[in-house]
Amino acid sequence: MESISSMDNESSSTIDSLKPNNNSNNNNSNNIIHPSPLARMGSGTSVIIDSENGIEAESKKLPSSKYKGVVPQPNGRWGAQIYEKHQRVWLGTFNEEDEASRAYDIAAQRFRGRDAVTNFKPLSLDVEEDVIELQFLNSRAKAEVVDMLRKHTYHDELQQNRRNLKHQISSGFVGSVNRQTNFPNVGGGCLKGMTSRDQLFEKVVTPSDVGKLNRLVIPKQHAEKHFPLNNSNDLSGKCSSPSKGVLLNFEDVNEKVWRFRYSYWNSSQSYVLTKGWSRFVKEKNLKAGDVVCFQRSTGPDRQLYIDWKPRNGVPCSGSGSGSGEEVLGQVVESPAQMIRLFGVNICEVNPSSINENGKRSREMELLTMETSCKKQMFIAAL
DNA sequence: ATCTGTGTTGAC
DNA sequence: TCAACACAGATG
């Protein structure tokens, strides 16, 4: 499914002074082309000429995009894609054509650095905000950037990154850019300037939570307490429409942002996380009996966090849960204030959580987090 | 049932 | 490298 196989981590992107690209330098063919229906005959064009009466009939031909890296979708949406090493890398689908083109631009700048040909004005080292974004972009693996684009979380993560930077600067913690500062009290060490969090609740996931239904049932009492749907003010996500629920952003231990649709299903009279949930299950390789934990920052941003631990994994927040004796579906209430982040010892690898298909284990995730911390410190030192 | 994004192809 | 098209398989 993933088409990002050929991606590697290294990038030669010394991004500097890209020429302004406001559709004039760069537009010899890729920008602001408003193709006539017959302007481009792709390999599979389906324009049919009715030779009998000379009428040109068009058989549901999709409109070409005026943007580079953007392709039409049958339902009127737009896909973005970029090529690398003879392979297409899919960047996701978007409602708006220019949204797709901006996704392409971001990918192009990450993949091709200063050589990137973009639809819009590229990031410039002369603009402070752009420099921050370039640093953000280039400190992440290509696959990670692609993932953010596909999940439409790029801008949220970038904003989060900016907030962290500001916070570190204002707290005088500028020696290193430490991604771990977002995760209070993890393993001690380099954790100044952190924000505290409320533990909201945990749930031992059921087979149907990790099965083909692609949804997580949020127990009613927790849903109504922490994620009230009638008043979206309390939710950090953006309200799309009351009937369709809301989109909620949760951050995991790797500072990866997960966006889930949260709504109420009348049919089963339950609150559910739907869209996006199956990705989480897949990536974390969640199994029935594992525990997902929800937290919220006590700070003004009210950031939501999500984490998980294996069924027999380490205890969560010293609450005594996670001992492996839970009944499926049982919800574990935890102390109100988070003291440790799930109490995980990131140095020990628990063999039971290394799963058979080679997916990243819980410990590996935390080690990744530690690595990324070091990576950021290195970057900041440059 | 709907939609995404992959397989494939030909143009450039 | 790139976009067009068809459609399998993922998603809701």
Coordinates of C-alpha atoms (C1' of nucleotides) in Angstrom, one line a residue:
Chain A
M1 CA 0.0 0.0 0.0
E2 CA 2.7 2.4 0.9
S3 CA 4.4 3.7 -2.1
I4 CA 7.2 5.4 -0.3
S5 CA 9.5 2.4 -0.3
S6 CA 12.3 4.0 -2.2
M7 CA 12.7 6.8 0.2
D8 CA 15.8 7.3 2.1
N9 CA 16.6 9.6 4.8
E10 CA 19.4 11.5 3.6
S11 CA 18.9 14.6 1.7
S12 CA 21.3 16.9 0.1
S13 CA 18.9 19.7 0.5
T14 CA 20.9 22.8 1.1
I15 CA 18.0 24.9 0.4
D16 CA 19.0 28.3 -0.5
S17 CA 17.9 31.2 -2.6
L18 CA 15.5 29.4 -4.8
K19 CA 14.4 31.8 -7.5
P20 CA 11.1 33.4 -6.8
N21 CA 8.6 31.2 -8.5
N22 CA 5.6 33.2 -9.0
N23 CA 4.5 31.5 -12.1
S24 CA 6.9 33.3 -14.3
N25 CA 10.3 31.7 -13.9
N26 CA 8.9 28.4 -13.6
N27 CA 5.9 28.3 -15.7
N28 CA 7.2 27.3 -19.1
S29 CA 4.7 24.5 -18.9
N30 CA 3.8 23.5 -15.4
N31 CA 2.0 26.4 -13.9
I32 CA -1.1 28.4 -14.8
I33 CA -1.9 26.3 -17.7
H34 CA -5.5 26.2 -18.2
P35 CA -5.7 23.4 -20.5
S36 CA -8.4 23.2 -23.1
P37 CA -10.2 19.9 -23.1
L38 CA -7.9 18.7 -25.8
A39 CA -4.7 20.4 -24.7
R40 CA -3.1 17.4 -23.4
M41 CA -3.5 14.0 -24.8
G42 CA -2.3 11.6 -22.1
S43 CA -1.6 8.0 -22.8
G44 CA -5.1 7.0 -22.0
T45 CA -7.0 9.9 -23.3
S46 CA -10.6 9.2 -23.9
V47 CA -11.7 12.0 -26.2
I48 CA -13.8 10.4 -28.9
I49 CA -14.4 12.0 -32.2
D50 CA -17.7 11.1 -33.7
S51 CA -16.7 11.0 -37.3
E52 CA -20.3 10.5 -38.5
N53 CA -21.5 13.9 -37.6
G54 CA -18.3 15.6 -36.7
I55 CA -19.3 16.1 -33.1
E56 CA -16.7 15.8 -30.5
A57 CA -17.9 13.7 -27.6
E58 CA -16.1 13.7 -24.4
S59 CA -16.4 10.5 -22.4
K60 CA -16.1 11.5 -18.8
K61 CA -12.6 12.8 -19.2
L62 CA -11.1 14.1 -16.0
P63 CA -9.9 17.7 -16.0
S64 CA -6.2 18.1 -16.1
S65 CA -4.7 20.1 -13.3
K66 CA -2.9 23.4 -14.0
Y67 CA -0.4 22.4 -11.3
K68 CA 2.6 20.3 -11.3
G69 CA 2.3 17.0 -9.4
V70 CA -1.5 17.2 -9.2
V71 CA -3.8 14.7 -10.8
P72 CA -7.6 14.7 -10.9
Q73 CA -9.6 12.1 -9.0
P74 CA -12.9 10.6 -10.3
N75 CA -14.9 12.2 -7.5
G76 CA -13.7 15.7 -8.2
R77 CA -11.0 15.8 -5.7
W78 CA -7.3 16.1 -6.4
G79 CA -4.4 13.8 -5.8
A80 CA -0.8 14.9 -5.4
Q81 CA 2.2 12.9 -6.3
I82 CA 5.9 13.2 -6.8
Y83 CA 8.4 10.9 -8.5
E84 CA 11.6 9.7 -7.1
K85 CA 13.9 7.0 -8.4
H86 CA 11.4 6.0 -11.1
Q87 CA 8.7 5.5 -8.6
R88 CA 5.7 7.5 -7.8
V89 CA 5.3 8.7 -4.2
W90 CA 1.7 9.4 -3.4
L91 CA 1.1 12.5 -1.4
G92 CA -2.6 12.2 -0.7
T93 CA -5.9 13.4 -1.9
F94 CA -7.3 16.9 -1.4
N95 CA -10.5 18.8 -1.8
E96 CA -8.9 21.7 -3.5
E97 CA -6.5 21.7 -6.4
D98 CA -4.2 24.3 -4.9
E99 CA -4.2 22.4 -1.6
A100 CA -2.8 19.4 -3.6
S101 CA -0.3 21.6 -5.4
R102 CA 0.9 23.0 -2.1
A103 CA 1.4 19.4 -0.8
Y104 CA 3.4 18.8 -3.9
D105 CA 5.5 21.9 -3.3
I106 CA 6.3 20.8 0.2
A107 CA 7.3 17.4 -0.9
A108 CA 9.3 18.8 -3.8
Q109 CA 11.3 21.0 -1.4
R110 CA 12.0 18.1 0.9
F111 CA 12.9 15.7 -1.9
R112 CA 14.7 18.0 -4.2
G113 CA 15.9 20.9 -2.0
R114 CA 17.2 23.8 -4.0
D115 CA 16.5 22.1 -7.2
A116 CA 12.8 21.8 -6.5
V117 CA 10.5 23.2 -9.1
T118 CA 7.4 24.3 -7.3
N119 CA 4.0 25.6 -8.2
F120 CA 4.1 28.5 -5.8
K121 CA 6.8 30.6 -4.3
P122 CA 9.3 28.3 -2.6
L123 CA 10.5 28.7 0.9
S124 CA 13.3 31.3 1.2
L125 CA 16.2 31.6 3.5
D126 CA 15.6 35.3 3.5
V127 CA 12.3 34.9 5.4
E128 CA 12.5 33.9 9.0
E129 CA 9.3 31.9 9.0
D130 CA 10.5 30.0 6.0
V131 CA 13.8 29.2 7.6
I132 CA 12.0 27.6 10.5
E133 CA 9.9 25.6 8.1
L134 CA 12.9 24.5 6.2
Q135 CA 14.5 23.3 9.3
F136 CA 11.4 21.5 10.3
L137 CA 11.1 20.0 6.9
N138 CA 14.7 18.9 6.6
S139 CA 14.9 17.5 10.1
R140 CA 12.3 14.9 9.1
A141 CA 12.6 11.9 7.0
K142 CA 11.0 12.1 3.6
A143 CA 8.7 9.3 4.5
E144 CA 7.6 11.3 7.6
V145 CA 6.9 14.4 5.5
V146 CA 4.9 12.3 3.1
D147 CA 3.0 10.8 5.9
M148 CA 2.1 14.2 7.3
L149 CA 1.0 15.4 3.8
R150 CA -1.2 12.3 3.3
K151 CA -2.8 12.7 6.7
H152 CA -3.1 16.5 6.3
T153 CA -1.3 17.1 9.5
Y154 CA 1.7 18.9 8.1
H155 CA 0.6 22.4 9.1
D156 CA -0.5 21.2 12.5
E157 CA 2.9 19.7 13.2
L158 CA 4.7 22.7 11.8
Q159 CA 2.7 24.9 14.1
Q160 CA 3.4 22.6 17.0
N161 CA 7.0 22.8 16.2
R162 CA 6.9 26.6 16.2
R163 CA 5.1 26.6 19.5
N164 CA 7.8 24.4 21.0
L165 CA 10.5 26.7 19.7
K166 CA 8.9 29.7 21.1
H167 CA 8.4 28.0 24.4
Q168 CA 12.0 26.9 24.6
I169 CA 13.2 30.3 23.8
S170 CA 10.9 32.0 26.3
S171 CA 12.0 29.6 29.0
G172 CA 15.6 30.2 28.2
F173 CA 16.0 26.6 27.1
V174 CA 17.7 27.4 23.8
G175 CA 20.8 25.2 23.9
S176 CA 19.1 22.5 22.1
V177 CA 15.9 21.9 20.3
N178 CA 14.6 19.1 22.3
R179 CA 11.6 17.3 20.9
Q180 CA 11.1 15.5 24.1
T181 CA 10.1 18.5 26.0
N182 CA 6.6 17.9 24.9
F183 CA 6.6 14.7 26.9
P184 CA 6.7 15.5 30.5
N185 CA 8.7 13.4 32.9
V186 CA 9.8 10.7 30.5
G187 CA 12.7 9.0 32.0
G188 CA 14.0 12.1 33.6
G189 CA 17.0 13.8 31.9
C190 CA 16.6 16.6 29.4
L191 CA 13.2 17.7 30.4
K192 CA 12.9 21.3 31.4
G193 CA 10.2 23.6 30.3
M194 CA 7.7 20.9 30.0
T195 CA 4.0 21.3 30.2
S196 CA 1.9 19.0 32.4
R197 CA -0.9 16.9 31.3
D198 CA -4.1 15.5 32.6
Q199 CA -4.6 11.8 32.1
L200 CA -8.1 11.6 30.7
F201 CA -8.8 7.9 30.5
E202 CA -7.6 4.6 29.2
K203 CA -9.3 1.9 27.3
V204 CA -8.4 -1.7 26.9
V205 CA -9.2 -2.2 23.2
T206 CA -11.7 -4.8 22.2
P207 CA -11.4 -7.1 19.1
S208 CA -13.8 -4.9 17.3
D209 CA -11.8 -1.8 18.2
V210 CA -8.9 -3.2 16.3
G211 CA -10.9 -5.2 13.7
K212 CA -12.5 -4.4 10.4
L213 CA -15.0 -1.9 11.8
N214 CA -12.2 0.7 11.7
R215 CA -13.5 2.5 14.7
L216 CA -12.7 2.9 18.4
V217 CA -15.7 3.1 20.8
I218 CA -15.1 5.8 23.4
P219 CA -17.0 4.8 26.5
K220 CA -19.9 7.1 27.0
Q221 CA -18.9 8.5 30.4
H222 CA -15.5 9.5 29.1
A223 CA -16.8 10.7 25.8
E224 CA -19.3 13.0 27.4
K225 CA -16.9 14.2 30.0
H226 CA -13.8 14.8 27.9
F227 CA -15.0 15.1 24.3
P228 CA -18.5 16.7 24.5
L229 CA -19.9 16.8 21.0
N230 CA -22.6 19.3 21.5
N231 CA -20.2 22.0 22.5
S232 CA -17.1 21.9 20.3
N233 CA -15.4 24.6 22.3
D234 CA -13.9 22.1 24.5
L235 CA -12.4 20.2 21.7
S236 CA -9.1 21.2 20.2
G237 CA -10.1 19.9 16.8
K238 CA -12.0 21.8 14.2
C239 CA -15.7 21.3 14.0
S240 CA -16.6 20.3 10.5
S241 CA -20.3 19.7 10.9
P242 CA -22.3 18.6 13.9
S243 CA -23.8 15.6 12.2
K244 CA -20.5 14.4 10.9
G245 CA -18.7 14.9 14.2
V246 CA -15.4 16.7 14.6
L247 CA -11.9 16.1 13.7
L248 CA -9.6 15.8 16.6
N249 CA -5.8 15.9 16.6
F250 CA -3.9 13.7 19.0
E251 CA -0.1 13.7 19.3
D252 CA 1.7 10.5 20.1
V253 CA 5.0 9.9 21.8
N254 CA 6.9 10.6 18.6
E255 CA 5.1 13.9 18.2
K256 CA 3.3 12.4 15.3
V257 CA -0.1 14.0 14.9
W258 CA -3.0 11.6 14.5
R259 CA -6.2 13.1 13.2
F260 CA -9.4 11.1 14.0
R261 CA -13.0 11.8 13.2
Y262 CA -14.9 11.7 16.4
S263 CA -18.7 11.3 16.2
Y264 CA -21.8 9.8 17.7
W265 CA -23.3 6.8 16.0
N266 CA -27.0 6.7 16.5
S267 CA -27.3 3.2 15.3
S268 CA -25.2 1.8 18.1
Q269 CA -25.6 4.8 20.4
S270 CA -22.0 5.1 20.9
Y271 CA -19.2 7.6 20.6
V272 CA -16.6 6.6 18.2
L273 CA -13.3 7.6 16.6
T274 CA -13.6 6.6 13.0
K275 CA -11.6 8.1 10.1
G276 CA -7.9 7.7 10.9
W277 CA -8.3 5.1 13.6
S278 CA -7.4 2.2 11.4
R279 CA -4.2 3.8 10.4
F280 CA -3.3 4.1 14.1
V281 CA -4.2 0.5 14.7
K282 CA -2.1 -0.6 11.7
E283 CA 0.9 1.5 12.5
K284 CA 1.0 0.7 16.2
N285 CA 0.0 -2.9 15.4
L286 CA -2.6 -2.7 18.2
K287 CA -4.1 -6.0 19.3
A288 CA -7.2 -6.6 21.3
G289 CA -6.3 -6.2 25.0
D290 CA -3.8 -3.5 24.4
V291 CA -4.4 -0.3 26.2
V292 CA -4.9 3.1 24.6
C293 CA -4.4 6.1 26.8
F294 CA -5.7 9.6 26.3
Q295 CA -4.3 12.8 27.8
R296 CA -4.7 16.5 27.4
S297 CA -2.2 19.3 28.0
T298 CA -3.1 21.5 30.9
G299 CA -1.7 24.4 29.0
P300 CA -3.7 26.9 27.1
D301 CA -3.4 24.9 23.9
R302 CA -5.3 21.9 25.4
Q303 CA -3.4 19.6 23.1
L304 CA -4.7 16.1 23.1
Y305 CA -2.3 13.1 23.3
I306 CA -2.7 9.5 22.6
D307 CA -0.5 6.6 23.5
W308 CA -0.8 2.9 23.9
K309 CA 0.9 0.0 25.7
P310 CA 0.8 -3.7 25.2
R311 CA -1.6 -5.9 27.1
N312 CA 1.0 -7.1 29.6
G313 CA 3.0 -4.0 29.2
V314 CA 4.4 -1.5 31.6
P315 CA 2.0 0.1 34.0
C316 CA 0.4 3.3 32.9
S317 CA 1.1 6.3 35.1
G318 CA 1.5 4.2 38.1
S319 CA -2.2 3.6 38.1
G320 CA -1.8 -0.1 38.4
S321 CA -3.5 -0.8 35.2
G322 CA -1.9 -2.8 32.4
S323 CA -1.2 -5.7 34.5
G324 CA -2.8 -7.9 32.0
E325 CA -5.9 -8.8 34.0
E326 CA -8.3 -6.5 32.4
V327 CA -11.5 -7.7 30.9
L328 CA -11.7 -6.7 27.3
G329 CA -13.3 -3.4 26.9
Q330 CA -12.9 -2.4 30.5
V331 CA -12.0 1.2 31.1
V332 CA -9.4 2.1 33.6
E333 CA -9.7 5.4 35.3
S334 CA -6.4 7.0 36.1
P335 CA -5.2 9.7 38.4
A336 CA -6.1 13.1 37.3
Q337 CA -2.6 14.5 37.0
M338 CA 0.0 12.8 34.9
I339 CA 3.2 12.4 36.7
R340 CA 5.2 10.1 34.4
L341 CA 4.5 9.5 30.8
F342 CA 3.1 6.0 31.1
G343 CA 6.0 5.1 33.3
V344 CA 7.9 3.6 30.5
N345 CA 11.5 2.6 31.0
I346 CA 12.8 3.3 27.6
C347 CA 16.0 1.4 28.1
E348 CA 14.6 -2.0 28.5
V349 CA 13.2 -3.9 25.6
N350 CA 10.3 -6.2 26.5
P351 CA 10.5 -9.1 24.2
S352 CA 6.8 -9.7 24.4
S353 CA 6.1 -6.5 22.6
I354 CA 8.2 -7.3 19.6
N355 CA 5.7 -8.6 17.2
E356 CA 6.0 -11.2 14.6
N357 CA 5.5 -9.1 11.6
G358 CA 8.4 -6.8 12.4
K359 CA 6.3 -3.8 13.2
R360 CA 7.8 -1.3 15.5
S361 CA 7.3 -2.2 19.1
R362 CA 6.4 0.1 21.9
E363 CA 10.0 0.2 23.1
M364 CA 11.2 0.9 19.6
E365 CA 8.8 3.8 19.4
L366 CA 10.2 5.3 22.5
L367 CA 13.8 4.7 21.4
T368 CA 12.8 6.4 18.2
M369 CA 11.7 9.3 20.3
E370 CA 14.9 9.4 22.1
T371 CA 16.8 9.3 18.8
S372 CA 14.8 12.1 17.4
C373 CA 15.6 14.0 20.5
K374 CA 19.3 13.6 19.8
K375 CA 18.7 14.4 16.2
Q376 CA 17.1 17.6 17.1
M377 CA 19.9 18.5 19.4
F378 CA 22.3 17.9 16.7
I379 CA 20.4 20.0 14.3
A380 CA 20.1 22.8 16.7
A381 CA 23.8 22.8 17.3
L382 CA 24.4 23.5 13.6
Chain B
dA1 C1' -21.1 2.1 -1.5
dT2 C1' -17.7 5.2 -2.1
dC3 C1' -13.1 6.7 -2.6
dT4 C1' -8.1 6.3 -2.6
dG5 C1' -4.1 5.4 -4.6
dT6 C1' -1.7 1.7 -7.2
dG7 C1' -0.6 -0.5 -11.7
dT8 C1' 0.4 0.6 -16.0
dT9 C1' 1.3 3.1 -20.1
dG10 C1' 2.9 6.6 -23.4
dA11 C1' 4.6 11.3 -23.9
dC12 C1' 8.2 14.3 -23.0
Chain C
dT1 C1' 10.0 12.4 -14.8
dC2 C1' 5.4 13.1 -15.5
dA3 C1' 0.3 12.7 -16.1
dA4 C1' -3.7 9.9 -17.8
dC5 C1' -6.6 6.2 -17.2
dA6 C1' -8.6 1.9 -15.1
dC7 C1' -9.8 -0.4 -11.3
dA8 C1' -8.5 -3.4 -7.0
dG9 C1' -8.7 -2.9 -2.6
dA10 C1' -9.2 0.2 1.4
dT11 C1' -12.3 2.9 3.9
dG12 C1' -16.5 4.6 6.2

